[in-house]
Amino acid sequence: MIRKALLPVAGLGTRMLPITKVVPKELLPILNRPAIEYIVQEIIQSGLDTIIFVISSGKEGIVDYFDINLGLRKFLEERNKVELLRLVDRIESQVENLVAVRQKKPEGLGHAVLMGESIVGNEPFAVILGDDLVASDVPCLKQMLSVYLELSAKYEDLSVIALEEVPREDVSKYGIVDGDRVSENIIRMRRVIEKPSLNDAPTNYAIIGRYIFTPKIFEHLKRIPKRGGEYQLTDAIQGLIDDGYPVFGFFFQGMRLDTGNLKGYLKAILYYALQDPELREVVLEMISK
Ligand code: G1P
């Protein structure tokens, strides 16, 4: 039902400078895999088959990572490196439809999402931001799709946005929402404010980087004004709400790992190392020493 995921990956990654001068933050390794692969896996495990990367100049490596590298294949074949060939093949075949569109100017998340309009076409789609990995039993996007499906029986043109409660002092880093409880883990959103001050934040319910939209969002993205040089996705979401479209916030099950800053990045590496029996030993031994 939802086949396409749009991944805005055009940003400069300034919070991770200086490495992001030369390596896109999405390609920074969490162990031996780029951070973006964990997100792509979540998307594929949730049953989607088309990934639309919104890139900018210098970010082509993200798309190349999932594309077929004939030279590397030939090299490994000639040397009979069967295991490595299998490893590479698994990465290169996981995304069925790989699309890249360009955001030529850094005009914000709202603008980046709008760049995907013609590829998304007239069907609901997911937007996933590259910073937030979610470790969970059921992939976070899959949980959201279940909620979307369930609510679709009752509502038309609905959106579902992943939420997490964050410490009060962090509200100014996120889109913060207010709304009415529909069930234990779902609210119907009434208001969304991008990066409010502590005083202006009505709640500590933060938008994390996962959204399900219908193409209605594009109409609103075309209507919103630029603020501080950028078009905010949050303003278009408020536009949907103001026009009476149902927008739901969903508190997912799982642990979010924000790889967009140094501490979060380190936590993500440790988290995934601790999941692996051999690497776990290495980490624990190192700490005990
Ligand atoms: C973006 C969104 C914000 C959201 C956040 C989640 O902000 O604008 O609403 O809460 O992602 O990571 P950014 O982190 O790109 O500044």
mmCIF file of C-alpha atoms and ligand atoms in Angstrom:
data_model
loop_
_atom_site.group_PDB
_atom_site.id
_atom_site.type_symbol
_atom_site.label_atom_id
_atom_site.label_comp_id
_atom_site.label_asym_id
_atom_site.label_seq_id
_atom_site.Cartn_x
_atom_site.Cartn_y
_atom_site.Cartn_z
ATOM 1 C CA MET A 1 0.000 0.000 0.000
ATOM 2 C CA ILE A 2 2.862 2.354 0.797
ATOM 3 C CA ARG A 3 5.781 1.602 -1.483
ATOM 4 C CA LYS A 4 7.910 4.691 -1.537
ATOM 5 C CA ALA A 5 10.199 6.225 1.067
ATOM 6 C CA LEU A 6 11.721 9.647 0.567
ATOM 7 C CA LEU A 7 15.014 10.263 2.352
ATOM 8 C CA PRO A 8 16.229 13.862 2.486
ATOM 9 C CA VAL A 9 20.017 13.521 2.680
ATOM 10 C CA ALA A 10 21.128 16.803 1.151
ATOM 11 C CA GLY A 11 22.147 18.504 4.419
ATOM 12 C CA LEU A 12 25.699 19.534 5.162
ATOM 13 C CA GLY A 13 25.985 17.750 8.515
ATOM 14 C CA THR A 14 27.581 20.704 10.267
ATOM 15 C CA ARG A 15 27.044 19.174 13.715
ATOM 16 C CA MET A 16 29.553 16.486 12.771
ATOM 17 C CA LEU A 17 32.252 18.738 11.328
ATOM 18 C CA PRO A 18 35.096 18.413 10.513
ATOM 19 C CA ILE A 19 34.629 14.835 9.202
ATOM 20 C CA THR A 20 31.583 15.949 7.189
ATOM 21 C CA LYS A 21 33.846 18.194 5.115
ATOM 22 C CA VAL A 22 34.659 15.065 3.127
ATOM 23 C CA VAL A 23 32.298 12.289 4.259
ATOM 24 C CA PRO A 24 28.504 12.745 4.156
ATOM 25 C CA LYS A 25 27.162 12.206 7.680
ATOM 26 C CA GLU A 26 24.863 9.491 6.340
ATOM 27 C CA LEU A 27 27.916 7.486 5.298
ATOM 28 C CA LEU A 28 29.673 7.676 8.659
ATOM 29 C CA PRO A 29 30.165 4.080 9.749
ATOM 30 C CA ILE A 30 28.289 2.429 12.564
ATOM 31 C CA LEU A 31 30.746 -0.475 12.782
ATOM 32 C CA ASN A 32 31.386 -1.507 9.156
ATOM 33 C CA ARG A 33 28.146 -0.183 7.693
ATOM 34 C CA PRO A 34 27.123 3.376 6.914
ATOM 35 C CA ALA A 35 24.453 4.848 9.203
ATOM 36 C CA ILE A 36 22.052 5.167 6.262
ATOM 37 C CA GLU A 37 22.083 1.401 5.691
ATOM 38 C CA TYR A 38 20.373 0.822 9.048
ATOM 39 C CA ILE A 39 17.594 3.128 7.876
ATOM 40 C CA VAL A 40 17.339 1.523 4.465
ATOM 41 C CA GLN A 41 17.079 -1.884 6.141
ATOM 42 C CA GLU A 42 14.228 -0.616 8.305
ATOM 43 C CA ILE A 43 12.422 0.591 5.184
ATOM 44 C CA ILE A 44 12.886 -2.689 3.315
ATOM 45 C CA GLN A 45 11.884 -4.724 6.374
ATOM 46 C CA SER A 46 8.737 -2.616 6.532
ATOM 47 C CA GLY A 47 7.807 -3.808 3.041
ATOM 48 C CA LEU A 48 8.592 -0.726 0.896
ATOM 49 C CA ASP A 49 10.475 -1.174 -2.368
ATOM 50 C CA THR A 50 11.325 2.292 -3.659
ATOM 51 C CA ILE A 51 13.823 4.667 -2.098
ATOM 52 C CA ILE A 52 14.022 8.260 -3.234
ATOM 53 C CA PHE A 53 17.150 9.990 -2.002
ATOM 54 C CA VAL A 54 17.068 13.773 -2.085
ATOM 55 C CA ILE A 55 20.742 14.584 -2.439
ATOM 56 C CA SER A 56 22.927 17.597 -3.083
ATOM 57 C CA SER A 57 26.294 17.936 -4.744
ATOM 58 C CA GLY A 58 28.888 15.756 -3.012
ATOM 59 C CA LYS A 59 26.320 13.310 -1.653
ATOM 60 C CA GLU A 60 26.324 10.919 -4.623
ATOM 61 C CA GLY A 61 28.188 8.289 -2.573
ATOM 62 C CA ILE A 62 24.985 7.586 -0.638
ATOM 63 C CA VAL A 63 23.218 6.434 -3.798
ATOM 64 C CA ASP A 64 26.309 4.647 -5.115
ATOM 65 C CA TYR A 65 26.505 2.586 -1.937
ATOM 66 C CA PHE A 66 23.218 0.863 -2.826
ATOM 67 C CA ASP A 67 23.890 0.696 -6.563
ATOM 68 C CA ILE A 68 25.774 -2.042 -8.380
ATOM 69 C CA ASN A 69 29.541 -1.575 -8.523
ATOM 70 C CA LEU A 70 30.552 -3.630 -11.555
ATOM 71 C CA GLY A 71 34.271 -2.988 -11.104
ATOM 72 C CA LEU A 72 34.241 -4.287 -7.537
ATOM 73 C CA ARG A 73 32.169 -7.331 -8.532
ATOM 74 C CA LYS A 74 34.584 -8.186 -11.343
ATOM 75 C CA PHE A 75 37.573 -7.798 -9.018
ATOM 76 C CA LEU A 76 36.037 -10.098 -6.379
ATOM 77 C CA GLU A 77 34.882 -12.639 -8.983
ATOM 78 C CA GLU A 78 38.320 -12.865 -10.573
ATOM 79 C CA ARG A 79 39.839 -13.587 -7.187
ATOM 80 C CA ASN A 80 37.078 -16.009 -6.237
ATOM 81 C CA LYS A 81 36.167 -14.031 -3.105
ATOM 82 C CA VAL A 82 32.798 -15.735 -2.766
ATOM 83 C CA GLU A 83 31.925 -14.529 0.736
ATOM 84 C CA LEU A 84 32.762 -10.916 -0.015
ATOM 85 C CA LEU A 85 30.850 -11.075 -3.270
ATOM 86 C CA ARG A 86 27.830 -12.308 -1.357
ATOM 87 C CA LEU A 87 28.195 -9.478 1.154
ATOM 88 C CA VAL A 88 28.365 -6.865 -1.602
ATOM 89 C CA ASP A 89 25.484 -8.471 -3.472
ATOM 90 C CA ARG A 90 23.277 -8.337 -0.391
ATOM 91 C CA ILE A 91 23.798 -4.582 -0.136
ATOM 92 C CA GLU A 92 23.413 -3.921 -3.842
ATOM 93 C CA SER A 93 20.237 -5.947 -4.230
ATOM 94 C CA GLN A 94 18.331 -4.785 -1.161
ATOM 95 C CA VAL A 95 16.749 -1.725 -2.787
ATOM 96 C CA GLU A 96 14.615 -2.671 -5.763
ATOM 97 C CA ASN A 97 13.987 0.839 -7.083
ATOM 98 C CA LEU A 98 16.651 3.406 -6.345
ATOM 99 C CA VAL A 99 15.966 7.008 -7.296
ATOM 100 C CA ALA A 100 17.993 10.157 -6.675
ATOM 101 C CA VAL A 101 16.698 13.677 -7.047
ATOM 102 C CA ARG A 102 18.629 16.839 -6.381
ATOM 103 C CA GLN A 103 17.966 19.675 -4.013
ATOM 104 C CA LYS A 104 20.060 22.328 -5.700
ATOM 105 C CA LYS A 105 19.720 24.939 -2.967
ATOM 106 C CA PRO A 106 19.832 24.336 0.814
ATOM 107 C CA GLU A 107 16.361 25.713 1.447
ATOM 108 C CA GLY A 108 15.267 23.460 4.273
ATOM 109 C CA LEU A 109 13.547 20.154 4.940
ATOM 110 C CA GLY A 110 10.226 21.318 3.483
ATOM 111 C CA HIS A 111 11.913 22.214 0.211
ATOM 112 C CA ALA A 112 13.787 18.881 0.158
ATOM 113 C CA VAL A 113 10.542 16.901 0.513
ATOM 114 C CA LEU A 114 8.938 18.939 -2.275
ATOM 115 C CA MET A 115 11.775 17.935 -4.609
ATOM 116 C CA GLY A 116 10.387 14.379 -4.535
ATOM 117 C CA GLU A 117 6.872 15.333 -5.668
ATOM 118 C CA SER A 118 7.050 14.074 -9.255
ATOM 119 C CA ILE A 119 8.613 10.754 -8.219
ATOM 120 C CA VAL A 120 6.149 10.165 -5.379
ATOM 121 C CA GLY A 121 3.192 10.881 -7.660
ATOM 122 C CA ASN A 122 -0.297 10.398 -6.358
ATOM 123 C CA GLU A 123 0.194 7.893 -3.549
ATOM 124 C CA PRO A 124 0.918 7.980 0.178
ATOM 125 C CA PHE A 125 4.590 7.766 1.066
ATOM 126 C CA ALA A 126 7.032 7.786 3.972
ATOM 127 C CA VAL A 127 9.639 10.407 4.792
ATOM 128 C CA ILE A 128 12.593 9.278 6.893
ATOM 129 C CA LEU A 129 15.374 11.511 8.123
ATOM 130 C CA GLY A 130 18.882 10.127 8.075
ATOM 131 C CA ASP A 131 19.922 10.986 11.648
ATOM 132 C CA ASP A 132 17.498 8.939 13.688
ATOM 133 C CA LEU A 133 18.056 5.203 13.853
ATOM 134 C CA VAL A 134 15.505 3.235 15.832
ATOM 135 C CA ALA A 135 16.427 -0.088 17.378
ATOM 136 C CA SER A 136 13.257 -2.109 17.946
ATOM 137 C CA ASP A 137 11.773 -5.583 17.624
ATOM 138 C CA VAL A 138 9.250 -4.465 15.011
ATOM 139 C CA PRO A 139 10.800 -1.861 12.672
ATOM 140 C CA CYS A 140 9.572 1.620 13.618
ATOM 141 C CA LEU A 141 8.216 2.327 10.134
ATOM 142 C CA LYS A 142 6.344 -0.971 10.165
ATOM 143 C CA GLN A 143 4.698 0.028 13.451
ATOM 144 C CA MET A 144 3.686 3.317 11.829
ATOM 145 C CA LEU A 145 2.272 1.530 8.780
ATOM 146 C CA SER A 146 0.061 -0.601 11.055
ATOM 147 C CA VAL A 147 -1.264 2.549 12.715
ATOM 148 C CA TYR A 148 -1.794 4.152 9.303
ATOM 149 C CA LEU A 149 -3.684 1.116 8.044
ATOM 150 C CA GLU A 150 -5.841 0.914 11.147
ATOM 151 C CA LEU A 151 -6.739 4.613 11.058
ATOM 152 C CA SER A 152 -7.312 4.542 7.280
ATOM 153 C CA ALA A 153 -10.501 2.595 7.919
ATOM 154 C CA LYS A 154 -11.904 5.690 9.587
ATOM 155 C CA TYR A 155 -10.022 8.667 8.142
ATOM 156 C CA GLU A 156 -9.082 9.858 4.680
ATOM 157 C CA ASP A 157 -5.916 11.688 3.709
ATOM 158 C CA LEU A 158 -4.348 11.070 7.067
ATOM 159 C CA SER A 159 -0.747 11.492 8.156
ATOM 160 C CA VAL A 160 1.113 9.598 10.865
ATOM 161 C CA ILE A 161 4.189 11.078 12.514
ATOM 162 C CA ALA A 162 6.500 9.320 14.970
ATOM 163 C CA LEU A 163 6.814 10.997 18.359
ATOM 164 C CA GLU A 164 8.984 10.596 21.397
ATOM 165 C CA GLU A 165 8.926 12.290 24.782
ATOM 166 C CA VAL A 166 12.183 14.180 25.224
ATOM 167 C CA PRO A 167 13.697 15.902 28.284
ATOM 168 C CA ARG A 168 12.166 19.383 28.659
ATOM 169 C CA GLU A 169 15.539 21.069 28.154
ATOM 170 C CA ASP A 170 15.784 19.515 24.676
ATOM 171 C CA VAL A 171 12.490 20.785 23.226
ATOM 172 C CA SER A 172 14.222 23.538 21.251
ATOM 173 C CA LYS A 173 15.953 20.909 19.080
ATOM 174 C CA TYR A 174 12.723 19.449 17.682
ATOM 175 C CA GLY A 175 9.331 19.989 16.171
ATOM 176 C CA ILE A 176 7.075 19.847 19.240
ATOM 177 C CA VAL A 177 3.417 18.875 19.073
ATOM 178 C CA ASP A 178 0.259 19.261 21.076
ATOM 179 C CA GLY A 179 -2.914 17.260 20.581
ATOM 180 C CA ASP A 180 -5.699 15.095 21.925
ATOM 181 C CA ARG A 181 -5.279 11.487 23.021
ATOM 182 C CA VAL A 182 -6.912 8.962 20.752
ATOM 183 C CA SER A 183 -5.428 5.921 22.467
ATOM 184 C CA GLU A 184 -2.561 5.071 24.760
ATOM 185 C CA ASN A 185 0.099 5.707 22.099
ATOM 186 C CA ILE A 186 -1.692 7.871 19.532
ATOM 187 C CA ILE A 187 -2.668 11.541 19.627
ATOM 188 C CA ARG A 188 -4.514 13.621 17.037
ATOM 189 C CA MET A 189 -2.321 16.639 16.508
ATOM 190 C CA ARG A 190 -3.704 20.120 16.979
ATOM 191 C CA ARG A 191 -0.548 22.137 16.850
ATOM 192 C CA VAL A 192 3.066 21.737 15.851
ATOM 193 C CA ILE A 193 5.840 24.225 16.541
ATOM 194 C CA GLU A 194 9.305 24.003 15.082
ATOM 195 C CA LYS A 195 12.060 24.246 17.705
ATOM 196 C CA PRO A 196 10.177 26.276 20.348
ATOM 197 C CA SER A 197 11.850 27.814 23.365
ATOM 198 C CA LEU A 198 11.274 25.997 26.647
ATOM 199 C CA ASN A 199 8.596 28.555 27.568
ATOM 200 C CA ASP A 200 6.717 28.265 24.291
ATOM 201 C CA ALA A 201 6.700 24.465 24.170
ATOM 202 C CA PRO A 202 3.226 23.123 25.024
ATOM 203 C CA THR A 203 4.532 19.576 25.627
ATOM 204 C CA ASN A 204 7.724 17.562 25.426
ATOM 205 C CA TYR A 205 6.358 15.431 22.532
ATOM 206 C CA ALA A 206 9.023 15.642 19.864
ATOM 207 C CA ILE A 207 8.788 14.729 16.202
ATOM 208 C CA ILE A 208 11.515 12.291 15.315
ATOM 209 C CA GLY A 209 12.504 11.661 11.739
ATOM 210 C CA ARG A 210 9.659 9.472 10.494
ATOM 211 C CA TYR A 211 6.501 10.588 8.731
ATOM 212 C CA ILE A 212 3.754 9.061 6.577
ATOM 213 C CA PHE A 213 2.064 11.591 4.305
ATOM 214 C CA THR A 214 -0.372 11.673 1.431
ATOM 215 C CA PRO A 215 0.443 13.899 -1.572
ATOM 216 C CA LYS A 216 -1.663 16.623 0.131
ATOM 217 C CA ILE A 217 1.536 17.622 1.912
ATOM 218 C CA PHE A 218 2.951 18.904 -1.401
ATOM 219 C CA GLU A 219 0.120 21.409 -1.798
ATOM 220 C CA HIS A 220 0.936 22.792 1.616
ATOM 221 C CA LEU A 221 4.671 22.804 1.001
ATOM 222 C CA LYS A 222 4.027 25.075 -1.975
ATOM 223 C CA ARG A 223 2.009 27.489 0.139
ATOM 224 C CA ILE A 224 4.245 28.009 3.168
ATOM 225 C CA PRO A 225 6.553 31.025 3.505
ATOM 226 C CA LYS A 226 10.293 30.799 3.853
ATOM 227 C CA ARG A 227 11.492 31.373 7.408
ATOM 228 C CA GLY A 228 15.109 32.074 8.197
ATOM 229 C CA GLY A 229 16.010 31.102 4.629
ATOM 230 C CA GLU A 230 14.284 27.719 4.859
ATOM 231 C CA TYR A 231 10.956 26.088 4.155
ATOM 232 C CA GLN A 232 9.959 24.115 7.250
ATOM 233 C CA LEU A 233 8.165 20.807 6.865
ATOM 234 C CA THR A 234 6.538 21.592 10.202
ATOM 235 C CA ASP A 235 4.739 24.609 8.722
ATOM 236 C CA ALA A 236 3.225 22.424 6.015
ATOM 237 C CA ILE A 237 2.082 19.917 8.668
ATOM 238 C CA GLN A 238 0.376 22.759 10.548
ATOM 239 C CA GLY A 239 -1.224 23.694 7.214
ATOM 240 C CA LEU A 240 -2.679 20.183 6.900
ATOM 241 C CA ILE A 241 -4.056 20.408 10.439
ATOM 242 C CA ASP A 242 -5.541 23.867 9.841
ATOM 243 C CA ASP A 243 -7.307 22.590 6.728
ATOM 244 C CA GLY A 244 -8.911 19.823 8.781
ATOM 245 C CA TYR A 245 -6.800 16.905 7.585
ATOM 246 C CA PRO A 246 -6.204 14.280 10.285
ATOM 247 C CA VAL A 247 -2.601 14.234 11.464
ATOM 248 C CA PHE A 248 -1.759 11.663 14.111
ATOM 249 C CA GLY A 249 1.261 11.454 16.370
ATOM 250 C CA PHE A 250 2.385 7.974 17.288
ATOM 251 C CA PHE A 251 4.608 7.049 20.244
ATOM 252 C CA PHE A 252 6.550 4.109 18.817
ATOM 253 C CA GLN A 253 8.174 1.213 20.674
ATOM 254 C CA GLY A 254 11.941 1.176 20.477
ATOM 255 C CA MET A 255 15.109 3.057 21.244
ATOM 256 C CA ARG A 256 16.068 6.050 19.139
ATOM 257 C CA LEU A 257 19.728 6.551 18.375
ATOM 258 C CA ASP A 258 20.431 10.060 17.067
ATOM 259 C CA THR A 259 23.582 9.724 14.994
ATOM 260 C CA GLY A 260 23.587 13.394 14.001
ATOM 261 C CA ASN A 261 25.719 14.463 16.961
ATOM 262 C CA LEU A 262 28.902 13.043 18.413
ATOM 263 C CA LYS A 263 27.474 11.619 21.645
ATOM 264 C CA GLY A 264 24.520 9.996 19.890
ATOM 265 C CA TYR A 265 26.821 8.633 17.204
ATOM 266 C CA LEU A 266 29.045 7.036 19.829
ATOM 267 C CA LYS A 267 26.012 5.533 21.575
ATOM 268 C CA ALA A 268 24.828 4.041 18.274
ATOM 269 C CA ILE A 269 28.195 2.407 17.658
ATOM 270 C CA LEU A 270 28.263 0.983 21.186
ATOM 271 C CA TYR A 271 24.673 -0.182 20.945
ATOM 272 C CA TYR A 272 25.274 -2.173 17.769
ATOM 273 C CA ALA A 273 28.636 -3.477 18.990
ATOM 274 C CA LEU A 274 26.945 -4.791 22.135
ATOM 275 C CA GLN A 275 24.394 -6.664 19.994
ATOM 276 C CA ASP A 276 27.168 -8.701 18.381
ATOM 277 C CA PRO A 277 28.505 -11.487 20.615
ATOM 278 C CA GLU A 278 32.138 -11.124 19.503
ATOM 279 C CA LEU A 279 32.230 -7.337 19.528
ATOM 280 C CA ARG A 280 30.414 -7.272 22.847
ATOM 281 C CA GLU A 281 33.354 -9.117 24.392
ATOM 282 C CA VAL A 282 35.757 -6.565 22.914
ATOM 283 C CA VAL A 283 33.800 -3.610 24.294
ATOM 284 C CA LEU A 284 33.354 -5.091 27.764
ATOM 285 C CA GLU A 285 36.997 -6.127 28.001
ATOM 286 C CA MET A 286 38.128 -2.694 26.892
ATOM 287 C CA ILE A 287 35.923 -0.978 29.484
ATOM 288 C CA SER A 288 37.029 -3.255 32.310
ATOM 289 C CA LYS A 289 40.653 -2.467 31.496
HETATM 290 C C1 G1P B 1 14.044 18.186 11.729
HETATM 291 C C2 G1P B 1 12.601 18.694 11.822
HETATM 292 C C3 G1P B 1 12.125 18.651 13.275
HETATM 293 C C4 G1P B 1 12.298 17.254 13.840
HETATM 294 C C5 G1P B 1 13.769 16.790 13.681
HETATM 295 C C6 G1P B 1 13.904 15.328 14.095
HETATM 296 O O1 G1P B 1 14.907 19.101 12.343
HETATM 297 O O2 G1P B 1 12.537 20.014 11.287
HETATM 298 O O3 G1P B 1 10.766 19.031 13.334
HETATM 299 O O4 G1P B 1 11.930 17.239 15.201
HETATM 300 O O5 G1P B 1 14.190 16.907 12.315
HETATM 301 O O6 G1P B 1 15.238 14.907 14.021
HETATM 302 P P1 G1P B 1 16.518 19.063 12.131
HETATM 303 O O7 G1P B 1 17.041 18.058 13.114
HETATM 304 O O8 G1P B 1 16.747 18.676 10.713
HETATM 305 O O9 G1P B 1 16.996 20.447 12.452
#
